[in-house]
Coordinates of C-alpha atoms in Angstrom, one line a residue:
X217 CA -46.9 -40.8 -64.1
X218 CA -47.4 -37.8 -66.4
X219 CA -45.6 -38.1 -69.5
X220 CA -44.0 -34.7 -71.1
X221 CA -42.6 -33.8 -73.6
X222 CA -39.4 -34.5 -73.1
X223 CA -40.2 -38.3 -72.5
X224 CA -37.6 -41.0 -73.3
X225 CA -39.7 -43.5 -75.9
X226 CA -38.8 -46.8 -75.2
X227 CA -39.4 -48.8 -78.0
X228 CA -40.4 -47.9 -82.1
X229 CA -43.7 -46.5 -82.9
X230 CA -45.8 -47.3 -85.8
X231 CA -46.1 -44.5 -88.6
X232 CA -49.9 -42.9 -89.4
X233 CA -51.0 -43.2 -92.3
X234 CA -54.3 -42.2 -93.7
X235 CA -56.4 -42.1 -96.7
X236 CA -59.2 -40.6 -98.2
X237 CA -62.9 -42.8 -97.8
X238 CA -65.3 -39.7 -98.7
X239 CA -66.8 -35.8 -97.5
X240 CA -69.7 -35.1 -95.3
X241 CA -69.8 -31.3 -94.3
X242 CA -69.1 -30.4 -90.5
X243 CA -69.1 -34.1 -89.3
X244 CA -68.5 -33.8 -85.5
X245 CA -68.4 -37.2 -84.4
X246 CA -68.5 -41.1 -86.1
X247 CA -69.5 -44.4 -85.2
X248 CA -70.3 -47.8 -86.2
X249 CA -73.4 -49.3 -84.4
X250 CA -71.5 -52.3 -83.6
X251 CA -73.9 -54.5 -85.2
X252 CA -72.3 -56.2 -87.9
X253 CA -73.7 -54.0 -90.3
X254 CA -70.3 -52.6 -91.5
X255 CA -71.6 -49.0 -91.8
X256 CA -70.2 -45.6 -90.5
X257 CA -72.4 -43.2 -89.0
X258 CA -71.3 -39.6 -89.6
X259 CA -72.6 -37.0 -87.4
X260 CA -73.5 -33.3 -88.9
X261 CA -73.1 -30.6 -86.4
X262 CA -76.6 -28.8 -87.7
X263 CA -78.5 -31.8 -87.0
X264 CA -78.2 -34.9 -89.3
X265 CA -76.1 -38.7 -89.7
X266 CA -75.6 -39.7 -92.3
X267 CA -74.8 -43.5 -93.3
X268 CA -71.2 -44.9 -95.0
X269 CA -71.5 -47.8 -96.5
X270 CA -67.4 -49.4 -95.7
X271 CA -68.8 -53.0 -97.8
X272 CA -70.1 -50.3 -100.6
X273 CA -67.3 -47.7 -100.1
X274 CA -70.2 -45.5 -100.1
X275 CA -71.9 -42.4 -99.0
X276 CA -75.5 -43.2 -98.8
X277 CA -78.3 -40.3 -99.8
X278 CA -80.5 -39.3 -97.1
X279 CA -80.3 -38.8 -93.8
X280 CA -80.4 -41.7 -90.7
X281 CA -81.9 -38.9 -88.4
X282 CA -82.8 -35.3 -88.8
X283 CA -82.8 -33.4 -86.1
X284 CA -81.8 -29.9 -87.5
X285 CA -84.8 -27.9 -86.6
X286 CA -84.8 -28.6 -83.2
X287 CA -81.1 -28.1 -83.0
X288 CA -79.0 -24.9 -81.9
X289 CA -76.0 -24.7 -84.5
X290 CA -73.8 -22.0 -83.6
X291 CA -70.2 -21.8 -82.8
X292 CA -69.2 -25.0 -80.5
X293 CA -73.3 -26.1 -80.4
X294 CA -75.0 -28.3 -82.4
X295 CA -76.0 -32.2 -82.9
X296 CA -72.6 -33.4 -80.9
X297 CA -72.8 -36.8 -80.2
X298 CA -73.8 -40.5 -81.0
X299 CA -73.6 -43.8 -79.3
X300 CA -75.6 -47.2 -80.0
X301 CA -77.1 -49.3 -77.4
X302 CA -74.9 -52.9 -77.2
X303 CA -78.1 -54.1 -77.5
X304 CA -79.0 -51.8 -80.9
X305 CA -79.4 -55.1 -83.2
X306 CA -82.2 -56.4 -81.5
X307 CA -83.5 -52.8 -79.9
X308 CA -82.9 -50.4 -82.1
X309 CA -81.9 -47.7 -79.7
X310 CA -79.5 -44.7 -80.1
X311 CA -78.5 -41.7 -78.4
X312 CA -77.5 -38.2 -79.2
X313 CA -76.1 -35.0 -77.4
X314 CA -77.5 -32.0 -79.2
X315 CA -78.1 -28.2 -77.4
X316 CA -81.1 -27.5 -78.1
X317 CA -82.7 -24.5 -80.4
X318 CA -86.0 -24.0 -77.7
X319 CA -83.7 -23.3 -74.9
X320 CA -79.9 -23.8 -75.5
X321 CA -79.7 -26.7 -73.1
X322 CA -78.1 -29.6 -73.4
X323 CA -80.2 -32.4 -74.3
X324 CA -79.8 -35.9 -73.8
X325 CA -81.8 -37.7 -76.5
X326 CA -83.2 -41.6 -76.7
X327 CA -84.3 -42.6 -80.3
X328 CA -85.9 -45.6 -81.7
X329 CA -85.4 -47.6 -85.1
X330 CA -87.9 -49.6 -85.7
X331 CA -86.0 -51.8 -88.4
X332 CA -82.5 -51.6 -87.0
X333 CA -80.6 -53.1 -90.3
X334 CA -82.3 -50.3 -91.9
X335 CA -80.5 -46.9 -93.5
X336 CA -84.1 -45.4 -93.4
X337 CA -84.9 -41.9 -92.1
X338 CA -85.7 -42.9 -88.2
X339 CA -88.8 -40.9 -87.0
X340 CA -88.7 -37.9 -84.6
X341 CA -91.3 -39.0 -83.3
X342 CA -89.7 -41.6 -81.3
X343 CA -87.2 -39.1 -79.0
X344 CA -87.3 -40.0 -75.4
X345 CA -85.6 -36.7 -73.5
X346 CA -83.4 -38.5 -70.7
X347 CA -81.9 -35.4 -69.5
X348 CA -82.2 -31.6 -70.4
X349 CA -79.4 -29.7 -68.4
X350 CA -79.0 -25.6 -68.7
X351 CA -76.1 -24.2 -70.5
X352 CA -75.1 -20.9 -68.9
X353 CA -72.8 -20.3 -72.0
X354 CA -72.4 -20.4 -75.8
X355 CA -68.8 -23.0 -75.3
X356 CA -67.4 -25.7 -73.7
X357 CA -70.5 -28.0 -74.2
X358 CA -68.5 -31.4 -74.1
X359 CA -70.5 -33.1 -76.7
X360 CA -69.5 -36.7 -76.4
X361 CA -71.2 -39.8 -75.2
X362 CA -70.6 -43.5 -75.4
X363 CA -71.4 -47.1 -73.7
X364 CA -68.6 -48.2 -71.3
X365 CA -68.0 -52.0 -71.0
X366 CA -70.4 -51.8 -68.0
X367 CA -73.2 -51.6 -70.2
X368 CA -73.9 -47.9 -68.5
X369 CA -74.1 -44.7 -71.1
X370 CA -71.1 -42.0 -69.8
X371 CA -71.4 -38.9 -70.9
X372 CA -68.8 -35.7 -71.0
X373 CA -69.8 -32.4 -69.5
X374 CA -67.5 -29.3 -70.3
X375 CA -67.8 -26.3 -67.8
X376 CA -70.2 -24.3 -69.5
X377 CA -67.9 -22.0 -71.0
X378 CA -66.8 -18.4 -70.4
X379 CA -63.2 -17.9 -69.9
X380 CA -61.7 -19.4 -66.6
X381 CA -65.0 -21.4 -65.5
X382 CA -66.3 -18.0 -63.6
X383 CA -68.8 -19.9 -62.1
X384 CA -66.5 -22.6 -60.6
X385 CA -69.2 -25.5 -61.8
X386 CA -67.1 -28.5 -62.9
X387 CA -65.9 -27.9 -59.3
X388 CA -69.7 -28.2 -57.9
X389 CA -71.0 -30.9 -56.9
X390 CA -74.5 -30.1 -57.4
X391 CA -74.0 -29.0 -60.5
X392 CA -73.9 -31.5 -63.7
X393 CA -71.3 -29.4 -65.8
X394 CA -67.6 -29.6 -65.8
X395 CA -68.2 -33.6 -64.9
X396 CA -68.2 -36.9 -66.2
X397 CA -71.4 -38.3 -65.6
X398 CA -72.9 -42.2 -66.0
X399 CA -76.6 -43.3 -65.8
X400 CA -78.6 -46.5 -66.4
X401 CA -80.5 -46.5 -69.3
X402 CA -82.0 -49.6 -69.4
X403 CA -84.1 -48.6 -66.2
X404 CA -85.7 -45.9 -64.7
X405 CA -86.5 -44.3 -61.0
X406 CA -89.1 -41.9 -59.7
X407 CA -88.9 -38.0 -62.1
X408 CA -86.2 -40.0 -64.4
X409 CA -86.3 -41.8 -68.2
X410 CA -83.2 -43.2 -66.6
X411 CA -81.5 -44.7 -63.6
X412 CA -78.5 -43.8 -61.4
X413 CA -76.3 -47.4 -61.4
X414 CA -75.2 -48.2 -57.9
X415 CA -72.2 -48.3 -58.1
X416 CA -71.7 -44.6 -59.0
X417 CA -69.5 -43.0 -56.9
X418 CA -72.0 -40.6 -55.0
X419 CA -74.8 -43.0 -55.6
X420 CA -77.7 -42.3 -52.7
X421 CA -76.2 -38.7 -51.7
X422 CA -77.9 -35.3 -51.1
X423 CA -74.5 -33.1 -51.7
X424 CA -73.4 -34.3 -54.7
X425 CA -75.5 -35.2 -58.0
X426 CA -75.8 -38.7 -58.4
X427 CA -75.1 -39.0 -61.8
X428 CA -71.6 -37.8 -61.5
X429 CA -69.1 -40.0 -62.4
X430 CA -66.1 -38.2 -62.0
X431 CA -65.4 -34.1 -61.6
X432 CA -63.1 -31.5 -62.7
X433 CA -63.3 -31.4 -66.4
X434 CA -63.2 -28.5 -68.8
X435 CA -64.1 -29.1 -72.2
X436 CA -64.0 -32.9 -73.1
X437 CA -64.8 -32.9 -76.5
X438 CA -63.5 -36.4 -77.2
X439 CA -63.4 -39.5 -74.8
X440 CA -63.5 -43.2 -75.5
X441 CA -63.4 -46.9 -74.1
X442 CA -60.6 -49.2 -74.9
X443 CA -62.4 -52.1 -76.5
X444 CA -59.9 -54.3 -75.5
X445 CA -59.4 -53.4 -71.7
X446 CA -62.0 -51.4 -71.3
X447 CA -59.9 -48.8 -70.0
X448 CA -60.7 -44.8 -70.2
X449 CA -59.2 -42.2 -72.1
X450 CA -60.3 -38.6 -71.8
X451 CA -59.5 -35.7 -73.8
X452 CA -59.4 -32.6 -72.2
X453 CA -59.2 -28.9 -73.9
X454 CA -57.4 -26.0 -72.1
X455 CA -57.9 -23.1 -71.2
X456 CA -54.7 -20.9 -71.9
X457 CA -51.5 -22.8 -71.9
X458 CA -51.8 -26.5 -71.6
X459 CA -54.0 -29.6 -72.9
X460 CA -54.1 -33.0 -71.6
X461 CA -55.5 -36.6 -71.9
X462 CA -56.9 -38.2 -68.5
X463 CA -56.6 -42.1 -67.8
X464 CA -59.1 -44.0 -65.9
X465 CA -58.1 -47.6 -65.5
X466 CA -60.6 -50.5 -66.6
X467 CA -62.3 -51.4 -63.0
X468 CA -62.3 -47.8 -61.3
X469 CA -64.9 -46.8 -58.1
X470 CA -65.1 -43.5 -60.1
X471 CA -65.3 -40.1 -58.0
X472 CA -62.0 -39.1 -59.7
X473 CA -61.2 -35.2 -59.7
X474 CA -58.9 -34.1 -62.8
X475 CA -58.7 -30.6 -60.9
X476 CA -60.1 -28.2 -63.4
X477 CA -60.6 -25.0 -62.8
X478 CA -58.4 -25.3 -59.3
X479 CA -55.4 -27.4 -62.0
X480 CA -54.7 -27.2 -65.7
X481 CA -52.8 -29.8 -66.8
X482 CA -50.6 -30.2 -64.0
X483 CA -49.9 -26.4 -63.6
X484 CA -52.0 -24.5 -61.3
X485 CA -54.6 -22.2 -62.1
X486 CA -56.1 -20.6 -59.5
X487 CA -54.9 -22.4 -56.6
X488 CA -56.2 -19.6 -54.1
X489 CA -59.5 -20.7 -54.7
X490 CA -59.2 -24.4 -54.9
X491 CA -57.7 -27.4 -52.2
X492 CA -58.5 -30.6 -54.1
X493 CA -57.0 -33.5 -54.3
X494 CA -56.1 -33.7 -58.4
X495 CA -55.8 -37.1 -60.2
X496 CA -52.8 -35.5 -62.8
X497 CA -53.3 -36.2 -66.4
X498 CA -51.3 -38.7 -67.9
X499 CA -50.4 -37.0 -70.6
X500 CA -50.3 -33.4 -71.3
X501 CA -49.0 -31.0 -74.2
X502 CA -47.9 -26.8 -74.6
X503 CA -49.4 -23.8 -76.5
X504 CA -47.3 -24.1 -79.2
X505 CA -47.4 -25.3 -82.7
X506 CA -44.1 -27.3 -83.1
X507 CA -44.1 -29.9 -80.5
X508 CA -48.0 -28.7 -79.1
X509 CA -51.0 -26.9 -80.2
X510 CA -53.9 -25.1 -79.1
X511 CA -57.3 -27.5 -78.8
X512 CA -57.1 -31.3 -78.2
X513 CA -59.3 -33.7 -80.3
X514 CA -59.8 -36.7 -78.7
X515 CA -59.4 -40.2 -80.0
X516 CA -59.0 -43.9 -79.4
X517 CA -57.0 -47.1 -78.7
X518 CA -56.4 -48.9 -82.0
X519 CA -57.9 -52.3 -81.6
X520 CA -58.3 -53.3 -85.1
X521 CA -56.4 -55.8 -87.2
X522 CA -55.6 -53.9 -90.4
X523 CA -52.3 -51.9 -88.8
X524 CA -50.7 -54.7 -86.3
X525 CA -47.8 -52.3 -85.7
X526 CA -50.6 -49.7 -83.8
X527 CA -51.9 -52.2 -81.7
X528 CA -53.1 -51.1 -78.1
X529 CA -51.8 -47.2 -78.8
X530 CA -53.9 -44.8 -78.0
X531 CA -54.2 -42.2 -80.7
X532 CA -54.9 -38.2 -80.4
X533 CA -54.3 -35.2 -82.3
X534 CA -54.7 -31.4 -81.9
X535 CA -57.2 -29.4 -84.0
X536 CA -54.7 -26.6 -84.4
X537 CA -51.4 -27.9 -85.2
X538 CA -52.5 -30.9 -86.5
X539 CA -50.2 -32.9 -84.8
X540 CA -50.7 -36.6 -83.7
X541 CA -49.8 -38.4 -80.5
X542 CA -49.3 -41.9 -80.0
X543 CA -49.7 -42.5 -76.2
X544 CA -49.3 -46.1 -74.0
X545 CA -51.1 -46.1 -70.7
X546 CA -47.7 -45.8 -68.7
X547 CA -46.9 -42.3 -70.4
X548 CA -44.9 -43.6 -73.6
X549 CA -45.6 -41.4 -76.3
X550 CA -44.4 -40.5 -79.5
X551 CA -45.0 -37.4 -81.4
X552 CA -46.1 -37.3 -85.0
X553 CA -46.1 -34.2 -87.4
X554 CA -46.3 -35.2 -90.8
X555 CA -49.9 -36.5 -91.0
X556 CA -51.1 -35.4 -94.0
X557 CA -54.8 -33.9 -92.5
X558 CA -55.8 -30.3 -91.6
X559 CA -57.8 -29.5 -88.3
X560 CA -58.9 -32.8 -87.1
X561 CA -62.0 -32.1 -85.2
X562 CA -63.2 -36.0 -84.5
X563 CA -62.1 -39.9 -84.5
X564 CA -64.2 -42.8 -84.5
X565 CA -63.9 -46.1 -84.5
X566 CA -66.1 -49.2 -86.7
X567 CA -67.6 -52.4 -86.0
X568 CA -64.0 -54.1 -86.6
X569 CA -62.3 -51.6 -84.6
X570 CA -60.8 -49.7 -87.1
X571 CA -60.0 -45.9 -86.7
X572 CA -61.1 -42.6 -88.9
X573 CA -60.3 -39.1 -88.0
X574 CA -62.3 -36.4 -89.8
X575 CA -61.3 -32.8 -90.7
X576 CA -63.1 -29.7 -90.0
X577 CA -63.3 -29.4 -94.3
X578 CA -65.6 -32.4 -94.2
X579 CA -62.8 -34.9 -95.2
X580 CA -62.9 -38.4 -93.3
X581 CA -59.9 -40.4 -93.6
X582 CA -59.0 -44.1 -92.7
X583 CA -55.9 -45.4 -90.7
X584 CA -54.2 -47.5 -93.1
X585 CA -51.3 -50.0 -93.4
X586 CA -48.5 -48.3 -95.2
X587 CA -48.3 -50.7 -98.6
X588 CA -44.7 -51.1 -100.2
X589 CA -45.4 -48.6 -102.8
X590 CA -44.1 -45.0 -102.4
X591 CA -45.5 -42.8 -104.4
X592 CA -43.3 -40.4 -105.4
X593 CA -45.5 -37.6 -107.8
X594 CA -48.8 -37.4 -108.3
X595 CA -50.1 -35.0 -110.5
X596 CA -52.5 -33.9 -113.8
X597 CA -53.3 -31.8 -116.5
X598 CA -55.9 -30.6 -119.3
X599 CA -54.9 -31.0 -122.4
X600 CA -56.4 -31.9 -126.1
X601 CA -60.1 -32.0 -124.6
X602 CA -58.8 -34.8 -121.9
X603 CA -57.4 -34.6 -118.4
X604 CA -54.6 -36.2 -118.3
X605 CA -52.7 -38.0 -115.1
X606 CA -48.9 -39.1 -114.2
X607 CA -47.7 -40.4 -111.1
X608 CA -43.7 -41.8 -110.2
X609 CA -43.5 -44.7 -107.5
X610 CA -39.8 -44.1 -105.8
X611 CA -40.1 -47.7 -104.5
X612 CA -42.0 -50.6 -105.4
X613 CA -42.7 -54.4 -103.6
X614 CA -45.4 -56.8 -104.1
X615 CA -47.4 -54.1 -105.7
X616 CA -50.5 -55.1 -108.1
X617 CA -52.1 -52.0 -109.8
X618 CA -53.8 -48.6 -109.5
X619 CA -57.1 -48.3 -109.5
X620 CA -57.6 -44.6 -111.4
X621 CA -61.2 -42.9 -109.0
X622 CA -62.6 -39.6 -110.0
X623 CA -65.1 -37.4 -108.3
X624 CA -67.0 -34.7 -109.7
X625 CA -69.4 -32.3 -108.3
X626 CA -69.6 -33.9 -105.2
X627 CA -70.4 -36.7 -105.8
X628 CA -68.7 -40.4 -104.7
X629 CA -65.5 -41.3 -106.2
X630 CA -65.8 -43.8 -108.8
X631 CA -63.7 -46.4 -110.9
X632 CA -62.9 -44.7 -114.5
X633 CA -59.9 -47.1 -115.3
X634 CA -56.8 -49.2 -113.8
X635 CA -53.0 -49.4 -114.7
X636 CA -50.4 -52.5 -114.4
X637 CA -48.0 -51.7 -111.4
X638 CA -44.7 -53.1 -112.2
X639 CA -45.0 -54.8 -108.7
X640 CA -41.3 -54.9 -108.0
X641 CA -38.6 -52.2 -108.2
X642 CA -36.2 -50.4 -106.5
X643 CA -35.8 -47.5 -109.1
X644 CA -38.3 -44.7 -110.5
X645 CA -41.0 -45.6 -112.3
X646 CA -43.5 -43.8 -114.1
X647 CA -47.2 -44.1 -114.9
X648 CA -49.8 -42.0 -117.0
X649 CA -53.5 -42.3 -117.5
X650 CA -55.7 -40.3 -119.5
X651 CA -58.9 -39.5 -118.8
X652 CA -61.1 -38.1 -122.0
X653 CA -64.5 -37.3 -119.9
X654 CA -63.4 -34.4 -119.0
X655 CA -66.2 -32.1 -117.7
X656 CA -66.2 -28.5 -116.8
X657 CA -65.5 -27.4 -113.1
X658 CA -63.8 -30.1 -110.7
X659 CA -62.4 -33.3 -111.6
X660 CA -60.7 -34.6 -108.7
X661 CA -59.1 -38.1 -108.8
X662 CA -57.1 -40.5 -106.7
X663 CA -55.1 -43.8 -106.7
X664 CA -55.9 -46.7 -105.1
X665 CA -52.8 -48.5 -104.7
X666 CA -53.5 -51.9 -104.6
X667 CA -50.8 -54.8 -103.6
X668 CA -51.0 -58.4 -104.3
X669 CA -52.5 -59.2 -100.7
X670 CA -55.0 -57.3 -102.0
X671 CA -54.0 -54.2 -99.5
X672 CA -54.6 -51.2 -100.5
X673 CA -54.2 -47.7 -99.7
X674 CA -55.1 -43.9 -101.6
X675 CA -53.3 -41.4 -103.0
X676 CA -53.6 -37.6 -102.1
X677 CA -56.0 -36.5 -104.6
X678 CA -55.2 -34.0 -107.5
X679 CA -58.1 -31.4 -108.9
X680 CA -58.2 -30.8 -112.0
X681 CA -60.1 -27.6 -113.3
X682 CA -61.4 -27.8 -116.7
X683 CA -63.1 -24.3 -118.1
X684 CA -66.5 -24.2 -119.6
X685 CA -66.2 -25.0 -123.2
X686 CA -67.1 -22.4 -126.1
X687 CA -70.9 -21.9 -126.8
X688 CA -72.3 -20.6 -129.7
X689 CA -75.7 -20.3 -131.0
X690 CA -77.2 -18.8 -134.0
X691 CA -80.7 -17.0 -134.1
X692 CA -83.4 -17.2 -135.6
X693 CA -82.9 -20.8 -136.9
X694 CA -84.4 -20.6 -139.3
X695 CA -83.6 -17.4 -140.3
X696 CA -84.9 -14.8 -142.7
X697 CA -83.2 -11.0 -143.2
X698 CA -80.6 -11.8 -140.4
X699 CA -78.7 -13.9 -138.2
X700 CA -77.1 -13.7 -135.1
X701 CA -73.8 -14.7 -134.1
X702 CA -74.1 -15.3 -130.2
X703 CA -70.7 -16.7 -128.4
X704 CA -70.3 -17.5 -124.4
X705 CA -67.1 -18.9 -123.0
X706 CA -64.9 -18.4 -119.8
X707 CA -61.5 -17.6 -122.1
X708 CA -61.0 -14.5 -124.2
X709 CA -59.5 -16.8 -127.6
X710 CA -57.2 -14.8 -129.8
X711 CA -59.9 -15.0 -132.7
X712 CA -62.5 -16.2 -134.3
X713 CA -63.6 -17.2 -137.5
X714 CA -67.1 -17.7 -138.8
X715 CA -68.0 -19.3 -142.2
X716 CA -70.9 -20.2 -143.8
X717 CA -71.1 -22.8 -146.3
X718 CA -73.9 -23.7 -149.0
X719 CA -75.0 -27.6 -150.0
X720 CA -72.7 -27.6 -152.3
X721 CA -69.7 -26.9 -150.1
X722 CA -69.7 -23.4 -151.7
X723 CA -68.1 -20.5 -149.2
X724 CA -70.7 -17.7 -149.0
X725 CA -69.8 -15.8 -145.6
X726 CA -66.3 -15.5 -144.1
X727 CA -66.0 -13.3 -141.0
X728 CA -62.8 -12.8 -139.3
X729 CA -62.4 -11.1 -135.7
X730 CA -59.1 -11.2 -133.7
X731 CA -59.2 -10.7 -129.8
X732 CA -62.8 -10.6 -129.7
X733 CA -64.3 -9.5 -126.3
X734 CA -66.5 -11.9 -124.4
X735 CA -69.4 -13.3 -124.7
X736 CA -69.2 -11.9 -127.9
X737 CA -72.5 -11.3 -130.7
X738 CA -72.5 -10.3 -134.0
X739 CA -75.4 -9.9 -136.6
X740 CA -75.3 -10.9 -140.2
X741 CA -77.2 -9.9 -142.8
X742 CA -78.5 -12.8 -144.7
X743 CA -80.6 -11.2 -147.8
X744 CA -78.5 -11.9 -150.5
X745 CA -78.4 -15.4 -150.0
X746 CA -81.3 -18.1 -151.1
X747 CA -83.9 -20.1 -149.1
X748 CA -82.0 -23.6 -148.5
X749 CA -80.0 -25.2 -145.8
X750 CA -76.6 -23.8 -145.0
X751 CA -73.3 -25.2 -142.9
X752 CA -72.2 -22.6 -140.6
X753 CA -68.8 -23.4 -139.2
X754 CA -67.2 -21.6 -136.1
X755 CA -63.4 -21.9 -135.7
X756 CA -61.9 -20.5 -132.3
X757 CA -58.8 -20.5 -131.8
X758 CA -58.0 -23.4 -134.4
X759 CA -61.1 -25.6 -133.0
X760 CA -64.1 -25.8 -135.3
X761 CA -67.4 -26.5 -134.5
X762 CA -70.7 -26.9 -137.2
X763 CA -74.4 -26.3 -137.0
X764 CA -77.2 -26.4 -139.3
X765 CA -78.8 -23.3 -140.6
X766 CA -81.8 -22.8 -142.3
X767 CA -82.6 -20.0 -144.2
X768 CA -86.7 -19.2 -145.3

């Protein structure tokens, strides 16, 4: 039964809550290779995975795979996909959906690690092509692929793209786009590197590919396998006014047609054209911001153990209104706005079954427990060469103590410091930290709130911009008839004030300049003074600096 928007929810609903675990530019998809290994694998559109580290909290340098020069990265094509054979621990197999830069075709790749437990760069030379189908169109590419409890690889085909399907495919049976397809890669028949299972649904005919698993898809960017009932959930973008998630129950003969381009959603598109019989969505959503949005990103069926409250829902969002969904399989739903992400483009799940969702910006969070501790401010400053940090808690129970991270240029949050939480309290309370490496550029930090269960979960992080301090530099040193005054700096001070100081402490040069433009240089001339060693002391703006000056 299709669930709208005006559903009756039955029973409460678990908040979202997510928090911060690192950056990797244009990841598209992420995985853990369900090996033990506790590691993320985060997919880059133009080519490259990356490794996380979850024991480390790390982002590991270096690439898994690199793929990028034979990868088409452009608009909605690019590296797309990832799955791990079940049997990846003792085979080292892995698959990718990329379109390809040779041709723009859609290319469904086999690669080998040779040391599976290994974060090494995995050779290109080790890609087995299983499938290479043409791509009439720039869009609408699909991009996903996983391992269903079956043990066969599935594998999501959008329409091609174009506006409207114009050339009717994911309604074609002999054609492989606009379909869910699923193939045997653990054997092979005649022209193949794979298999057709057979127990496909058009296994054995001559009017419908074989590989199709089920039809009438547009664009499913994001589908995935309940790990627990092995159920499917599919994610399926829109064309104009409506998006939707399609449910395949654990068990299924396949052959299912969602409708697309004849249906959208269950609305009709162009129903001159089409007499099929439609499996409705289970779940579908408007063009519109407040209660809808305008591209649906796929996710999965929380299955881990840190958020016992999610439990069995399946969670989806919406690239452009960032809103969440958390939907049962009878149509129970409940609508979340307040989840604190921009333009989730992917979810993923790890080898414990825990959920991430990643933001176009790079940004990949982690679906955490909400601890007792609401954090009320968060918030810093520069000030006296140190950057300085204050945070309120509204509420506080069983909490332990903040763990003060930084990041800078990129690089990995690290631990600069912890503070005492008071642990138990119903009122305000309030919390400072300073930090006195302050460098120039960025300094972002976080909190990692940490309670006495050792839970923990992060603060938004605040940036701090520190400016470029003052340089100055005197040449020649040593000098003879002159010296220059040379000053570089990102303020404009009010003045400055440069002295020059013999051995003995006597003053023998005292310049004065107010509002001096930057950078700023000044010569001096230096022949009435004797050959020796000099102080020179620069004050700006009440801050003084010394260097050594010699004089021949």
């Amino acid at each position: 039964m299709l669930a709208v928007l005006c559903a009756q929810i039955a029973f409460a609903q678990p908040d979202i809550n997510i928090s911060l675990i690192t950056t990797a530019a244009s990841t598209v998809d992420i995985t853990g290779a369900r090996d033990g290994s506790n590691r993320l694998f985060l997919v880059n559109k133009g080519g490259t995975i990356r490794v996380f580290d979850l024991s480390a909290n790390t982002l590991l340098a270096g690439n898994f795979l690199n793929i990028s020069t034979s990868v088409l990265n452009s608009g909605e094509q690019g590296l797309l996909g990832l799955a791990f054979h079940p049997n990846y621990a003792t085979n080292g197999y892995f698959y990718v959906n990329y379109v390809s830069d040779d041709n723009g075709n859609t290319i469904i790749s086999r690669f080998t690690n040779p040391s599976p437990a290994s974060n090494a760069t995995v050779s290109n030379a080790t890609e087995l092509v299983l499938l290479s189908i043409p791509q009439p169109f720039s869009n609408h590419k699909g991009g996903d692929l996983n391992f269903g409890p079956d043990g066969y690889l599935y594998i999501g085909m959008g329409d091609g793209g174009s506006g409207g399907d114009p050339g009717n495919r994911a309604q074609n049976p002999m054609e492989l786009l606009g379909k869910m397809l699923r193939i045997d890669v653990n054997s092979t028949s005649p022209g193949r590197n794979y298999a057709i299972p057979p127990t496909n649904p058009f296994f054995g005919s001559t009017s419908t590919k074989e590989e199709i698993w089920a039809l009438g898809v547009r664009n499913p960017w994001r589908f995935s396998f309940d790990r627990s009932t092995g159920d499917l959930w599919i994610a399926d973008v829109g064309q104009n006014l409506w998006e939707e998630v399609n449910f395949q129950a654990a068990g299924s003969a396949g052959g299912q047609n969602y409708g697309w381009r004849c249906w959208e959603g269950t609305h009709p598109y162009t129903p001159a054209a089409c007499a099929v019989s439609q499996t409705p969505p289970i779940f579908e959503y408007g063009r519109e911001s407040a209660t809808g949005g305008v591209s649906i990103t796929g996710g999965f069926v929380y299955r881990g153990t840190a958020i016992p409250a999610l439990q069995g829902w399946y969670v989806v969002a919406d690239y452009g209104s960032d809103n969440f969904w958390l939907i049962q399989p009878n149509g129970t739903f409940d609508l979340q706005t307040d989840v604190p992400i921009s333009s989730p483009v992917t979810f993923g799940e790890d080898d414990a079954g825990e959920l991430y969702v990643g933001a176009q910006s790079g940004a990949i969070y982690k679906f955490t427990a909400a601890l007792p501790i609401e954090l009320l401010k968060f918030s810093g400053q520069y000030r006296d060469s140190r950057n300085q940090l204050n945070w309120t808690t509204a509420t506080e129970k069983n909490g332990d103590y903040f763990q003060v991270e930084k990041q800078v240029n990129g690089s990995e949050f690290q631990a600069i410091g912890q503070v005492k939480a008071v642990g138990e309290s119903l009122q305000q309370q309030r919390y400072s930290f300073d930090d006195p490496q302050a460098v120039a550029g960025a300094n972002v930090y976080r909190l990692r709130m940490v309670d006495r269960d050792n839970r923990f979960t992060y603060s938004s992080v605040v940036t701090i911009m520190v400016k470029e301090s003052t340089k100055w530099q005197l040449s020649p040193n040593p000098a003879t008839g002159k010296v220059t005054l040379a000053i570089n700096g990102q303020d404009e001070p009010r003045d400055i004030n440069f002295k020059v100081y013999d051995v003995h402490g006597k003053l023998v040069l005292n310049h004065r300049q107010s509002a001096p433009v930057m950078p700023y240089q000044q010569d001096f001339q230096l022949t009435q003074l004797a050959a020796g060693v000099y102080f020179c002391h620069l004050e700006v703006d009440g801050k003084t600096e010394i260097q050594r000056l010699v004089i021949e």
